[in-house]
Amino acid sequence: MIAVLIRVLCLGTAVGTAAALTPSLVSGRHYAVLAVAWVIVAVLVGTYATRRPLVAKYLVPGTILLVLFTVTPVLATLQLSTTNYGDGTRTTKQETITQVLATSVVETPDSPTFHLAVATTGNPVAGPFTFFLVDPATAEAFSGTEEGLVRLEPDQVTVAGGFVTAAPGYTFLTPKQVNDAAPHLREFAVPTEGGAIRSRGLREAFEGRAVLRYDEATDTIVNTDTGVRYTVQRQGDREYFVDGGGTRLTDQSWRAGVGLDNYRKVFTDPRILGSFLGIFAWTVVFAAGSVALTLALGLVLAVTLNDPRVRGQKLYRSVLLLPYAIPGFISILVWSGFFNQDFGLINGLTGLHVNWLGDPFAAKAALLLLNLWLGFPYMFLVTTGALQAIPADVREAATIDGAGRLTAFRRITFPLVLVAIAPILVAGFAFNFNNYNVVELLTHGGPFTPDNPNAGATDILISYTVRLAFGAGGAQFGFASAIATLLFVITGVLAAAQFRATRSLEEVH
Amino acid sequence: MKPIQRRCALVAAVTLLAVAACSDGQPASPAPTGAAPAASGAPARQNADLVIWTSEVASRAVQPIAEDFGRQNGITVAVQVISADLAANAITANTAGNGPDVLMLPNDFLGGALQNGAIAPLPLRAEDLTAYESGALASVTRNGQVWALPYGMENLVLYRNTKAAPKAPATVEELVSTGQAAVKKGTVERALSLPVGQDGDAYHMEPFFTSAGGSLFAIDADGQYDPQQVGVGTAESIAAASKIAALGEGGSKVLTRSVDGTNAIAQFTDGKAAYLVSGPWALADIRKSGVPYDITPVPPFAGGEPASPFLAAQAFWLMSKARNPAFAQEFITKTMNTPEAMTAMYTQDPRPPVRTDVLASVSAKDPDMAKLAAGAKNSTPLPDFPFMSGVWPPLGQAYAAIVGGADPASTMQKTASTIESVVPAK
């Protein structure tokens, strides 16, 4: 009975959530999200509303989450990697043209700045709108629509404080309504002889005209002042509007598909290939070293504290967890101060003069040291758990068989612990393989040599590729996605290989 | 050898631990891939009728003005401090339609913002513009449109601890000798605090570099940068780099990679450095510290060119996809565009105002403003090319290497070819 009630409640919540989201998703035209939400609800209802024992009941939640948060981003990244999306290509062609034309509006010289009141005969959101204008110099009032400008007689409207405040049949908009109507008012212009009157802010209008005009038939932009025509031309991996001499009208290009060009760039750019092997090797060393060092320290501490003769175990364990309890970002930034050659705590305490962050070798050591500090409590925690799960009779049997402490540890305890934590070691390796934060915050991938400002001594693949994708060329999301896809493949292959290797550990039993 | 349940229990226990311990030490959570360096959390737009994104220092200044504006118009206002990658985050958020309405950044935002269509021109009247210093206004003007409202000037000056060095140095050599004398006497621990860092800092090195004869780009007949002619690898620039090397860790040790952006100002405010090369953003901290100070332009090398720092103008930008364009326009072109608002900005965030009338009135009361502005006498505008993101890092790294004792000639030549590779052909 209770079970049915809970089931009904949970399913009701799911349906209710989807129903509650529907209006806002429809109004925002997010139809794909809407479809996904209802498909998920349908799957949930179809699975859990029946009383039949289905295997799906166990698999559905995990599968839904996997598809939503792992498969979808991977597919989206793949899709993005076939475009040139990035700095200079963030807009569609239509948006680019609209923006370029809109920003070419110049104010007509010697034209008055009108006092503006926006009114409507319809509703304040969608219009239709009328501009009521007052020329402050002459105090003449006008009304303006997209048909044109009409001069008003003083008895037609009420003018107060230099603004038209009322007119029969019109509702006047409050400042907030003027702001909310911005998408419509941006397109709204009152045609005049010298151009058009547009609004400026909340209470002003000015006469100006767009210097540029777009001709759809020939796909050209024309400067009406100079007569120069700008045609679409390809330069590099993107298209621009350029004049006859090849000078661009604007640096703003637009989004386009480029097929596999981004991948081609990765495999043909000598800059990338030249540094790749060394960085890949250091990435593996960094990831494996971080895991090995943290495991070694964590295990030693866990074994030591696991001995029943140690007093105050709880206290020690809490203290050892502290580095893990402090947010990593803070730890890393504090440590980057510790490593400072002249003012840092480490050189200060030891009396050394090591250039921790400026020497390629020392910087690598600093990075591993920091990662050891960040990671050992986790390994300590995990191995403590594994140690406590090893039954005492196993160890007793070993002692009876004449094994010393070390032998017992080497032959019995350690293999058993390793079996339990093997998946965690693999996950730790995969995590550190792409541990962008620690590298970026401590060394920025440096120190660098002048002949290669793109690849630093402590760069791991991810920090290196982030620099390639977001460094000199600004943000190149398409290219970055291609690299992310490749990294995903590399990390996946390595992790798969490691899981195969750790399977042999199972033979302990 | 072992019952199956036990093994299951063991695995289950460890798995639970692993799940429970998923914070940020070594858990198997994905690292940011294919996300901008700000992947540590892109800022989210607060919901208000006027949203301003800014840096921490500027937020203190603009907050009261913005709140006042909100009260006058009966709307809600949010001033959000974005700590990292403000420019990149604002462009990305704006493209998605979740960006700010108003953004506060220096004029070198212009190139990248135009390339991405991230900003809208300000419909300022011609008579509005006459109140602003023409150089600063020119730095935010392009294609006959004004793209931002500048409010404060930024350029490097020399701050001097008057207890350690009573007299203003006329040359860099004098600065070094008086600074070192003060160190010998024990008044301070360092002669000069100038941020270099492991990655270098091209912005802060510029006055020394130019005074020693170096240049980043050639300047054409119109006084504009000509990025086709990179000055970094030239003989003059290599000679300049040698002069910087002589001040570095292999020479007089006045410059060191240990001093970086995080500790340079603190060295001076703690009274540990005789001199500091920094900008107006350091002034509030220096005043608070109580260190006796004076401000002079960065001195040139003896017999060298004038030291020319970069001149930047902090400004208000109107985003192209602002959700509240009318309020944003009104705020920038009406509310901020007044002597009162500009004076209020200066009061909270002391830097020379761009409005000439306000500069005159505050300079009368605050001699530091005139001294900061005097530091801009030989300045060149901060370049705003979108490709500068590929110029600053290698140039900075070159300075870091040279300060660290690398060979100036080969370092500068290699850096020049790197810079040439990121400058797009005409």
Short mmCIF file of C-alpha atoms in Angstrom, two decimals, chain A residues 85-88 90 95 99 103-105 107 113 175-176 179 182 186 200-204 206 251-252 324 327-329 340-343 355 357-358 371 374-375 378 381-382 385-386 389 391 393 420 424 427 431-432 434 436 444 448 450-451 453 462 470-472 474 477 480 484 506 509, chain B residues 2 6-7 10 14 17-18 21-29 31-37 40 49 73 75 91-92 95 114-117 121 123-125 145 147 198-199 256-259 263 267 320-322 324-327 329-330 334 387 389-390 394 397 401 411 414-415 418 422:
data_model
loop_
_atom_site.label_atom_id
_atom_site.label_comp_id
_atom_site.label_asym_id
_atom_site.label_seq_id
_atom_site.Cartn_x
_atom_site.Cartn_y
_atom_site.Cartn_z
CA TYR A 85 32.35 28.45 -34.29
CA GLY A 86 34.53 30.82 -32.27
CA ASP A 87 35.70 34.39 -31.99
CA GLY A 88 34.53 36.29 -35.04
CA ARG A 90 29.68 33.62 -33.11
CA GLU A 95 22.67 38.34 -37.51
CA GLN A 99 24.24 44.13 -36.75
CA THR A 103 25.61 50.01 -36.25
CA SER A 104 26.08 52.15 -39.35
CA VAL A 105 23.38 54.61 -38.28
CA GLU A 107 23.02 61.13 -36.59
CA THR A 113 17.13 65.80 -30.25
CA PRO A 175 9.79 53.50 -18.62
CA LYS A 176 9.65 49.79 -17.76
CA ASN A 179 12.33 48.88 -21.97
CA ALA A 182 12.81 47.14 -26.90
CA ARG A 186 14.71 48.61 -32.11
CA ARG A 200 17.53 56.64 -27.79
CA GLY A 201 17.24 55.40 -24.22
CA LEU A 202 13.87 56.00 -22.61
CA ARG A 203 12.95 59.61 -23.29
CA GLU A 204 14.84 60.78 -26.38
CA PHE A 206 17.07 61.55 -32.81
CA ASP A 251 36.08 41.65 -38.80
CA GLN A 252 32.77 39.99 -37.96
CA TYR A 324 40.76 17.19 1.48
CA PRO A 327 38.47 23.54 -1.39
CA GLY A 328 41.11 22.58 -3.92
CA PHE A 329 41.19 25.98 -5.62
CA ASN A 340 57.57 31.62 -4.69
CA GLN A 341 61.34 31.68 -4.99
CA ASP A 342 62.04 34.78 -2.91
CA PHE A 343 59.08 35.16 -0.57
CA ASN A 355 63.26 28.38 -8.41
CA LEU A 357 58.04 27.63 -10.72
CA GLY A 358 60.75 28.93 -13.07
CA ASN A 371 49.02 16.98 -6.12
CA LEU A 374 45.68 17.41 -2.51
CA GLY A 375 45.26 13.69 -3.10
CA TYR A 378 41.47 10.55 -0.49
CA LEU A 381 40.34 7.23 3.21
CA VAL A 382 39.87 4.61 0.52
CA GLY A 385 38.14 1.34 4.17
CA ALA A 386 39.70 -1.49 2.22
CA ALA A 389 37.19 -4.84 5.22
CA PRO A 391 38.88 -10.13 7.73
CA ASP A 393 41.23 -14.45 10.20
CA ALA A 420 39.45 -3.41 -3.91
CA ILE A 424 39.66 3.90 -8.04
CA ALA A 427 39.61 6.64 -12.15
CA PHE A 431 41.05 12.31 -13.59
CA ASN A 432 44.64 13.49 -13.25
CA ASN A 434 42.88 15.78 -17.51
CA TYR A 436 43.38 21.12 -15.82
CA HIS A 444 49.83 27.99 -16.11
CA PHE A 448 58.02 28.42 -21.21
CA PRO A 450 61.00 31.69 -25.97
CA ASP A 451 61.09 29.46 -29.05
CA PRO A 453 55.41 30.04 -26.21
CA ILE A 462 44.44 19.41 -21.63
CA PHE A 470 41.74 29.73 -26.62
CA GLY A 471 45.15 31.36 -26.80
CA ALA A 472 46.52 33.29 -29.74
CA GLY A 474 40.98 33.95 -29.31
CA PHE A 477 35.16 26.55 -29.93
CA ALA A 480 38.58 23.09 -29.16
CA ALA A 484 38.26 17.54 -26.72
CA GLU A 506 41.39 -10.76 -9.57
CA HIS A 509 41.50 -15.26 -5.23
CA LYS B 2 37.34 -16.32 0.11
CA ARG B 6 32.88 -10.95 1.65
CA ARG B 7 34.39 -9.84 -1.57
CA LEU B 10 34.54 -5.18 0.36
CA VAL B 14 35.04 0.89 -1.21
CA LEU B 17 33.61 5.52 -0.02
CA ALA B 18 34.55 6.56 -3.50
CA ALA B 21 34.39 11.29 -1.29
CA CYS B 22 33.57 12.98 -4.55
CA SER B 23 34.57 16.54 -3.93
CA ASP B 24 37.69 17.88 -5.54
CA GLY B 25 40.83 16.07 -4.49
CA GLN B 26 41.08 13.11 -6.79
CA PRO B 27 37.54 12.13 -7.66
CA ALA B 28 36.63 10.90 -11.09
CA SER B 29 34.81 14.05 -12.05
CA ALA B 31 37.99 18.05 -16.05
CA PRO B 32 36.86 20.98 -18.16
CA THR B 33 37.34 20.11 -21.78
CA GLY B 34 36.59 22.46 -24.58
CA ALA B 35 35.55 25.16 -22.20
CA ALA B 36 37.17 28.54 -21.86
CA PRO B 37 39.73 29.01 -19.09
CA SER B 40 35.74 26.99 -13.14
CA ASP B 49 15.95 45.32 -14.95
CA ASN B 73 13.05 54.70 -12.57
CA ILE B 75 13.45 49.26 -11.42
CA ILE B 91 31.13 38.03 -25.04
CA THR B 92 30.13 34.39 -24.62
CA THR B 95 26.02 35.61 -27.67
CA LEU B 114 33.50 44.31 -32.66
CA GLN B 115 34.74 41.07 -34.19
CA ASN B 116 32.04 39.22 -32.28
CA GLY B 117 29.29 41.78 -32.66
CA PRO B 121 27.26 51.89 -30.52
CA PRO B 123 23.92 57.18 -29.49
CA LEU B 124 25.78 60.10 -27.91
CA ARG B 125 25.18 63.60 -29.18
CA GLN B 145 30.74 55.43 -34.01
CA TRP B 147 31.30 52.37 -28.73
CA GLN B 198 57.02 33.39 -14.20
CA ASP B 199 54.87 34.28 -17.23
CA THR B 256 62.92 39.37 -10.44
CA ARG B 257 60.37 36.76 -11.47
CA SER B 258 59.40 36.35 -7.82
CA VAL B 259 57.57 39.67 -7.95
CA ASN B 263 52.46 40.55 -4.53
CA GLN B 267 55.55 44.79 -1.36
CA SER B 320 24.40 44.21 -28.35
CA LYS B 321 22.06 41.61 -26.91
CA ALA B 322 21.24 43.46 -23.71
CA ASN B 324 17.16 45.87 -21.17
CA PRO B 325 18.66 48.06 -23.90
CA ALA B 326 16.53 51.11 -23.13
CA PHE B 327 17.58 51.20 -19.47
CA GLN B 329 21.24 53.28 -22.96
CA GLU B 330 19.59 55.65 -20.53
CA LYS B 334 22.17 60.09 -19.47
CA PHE B 387 44.96 39.06 -32.01
CA SER B 389 45.66 37.62 -27.05
CA GLY B 390 48.40 35.95 -29.08
CA PRO B 394 54.77 35.33 -25.75
CA GLN B 397 57.29 35.13 -21.47
CA ALA B 401 63.07 34.64 -19.65
CA THR B 411 64.82 35.38 -27.15
CA LYS B 414 62.16 33.98 -31.55
CA THR B 415 59.41 36.02 -29.89
CA THR B 418 55.89 34.12 -32.84
CA VAL B 422 49.61 35.63 -35.07
#
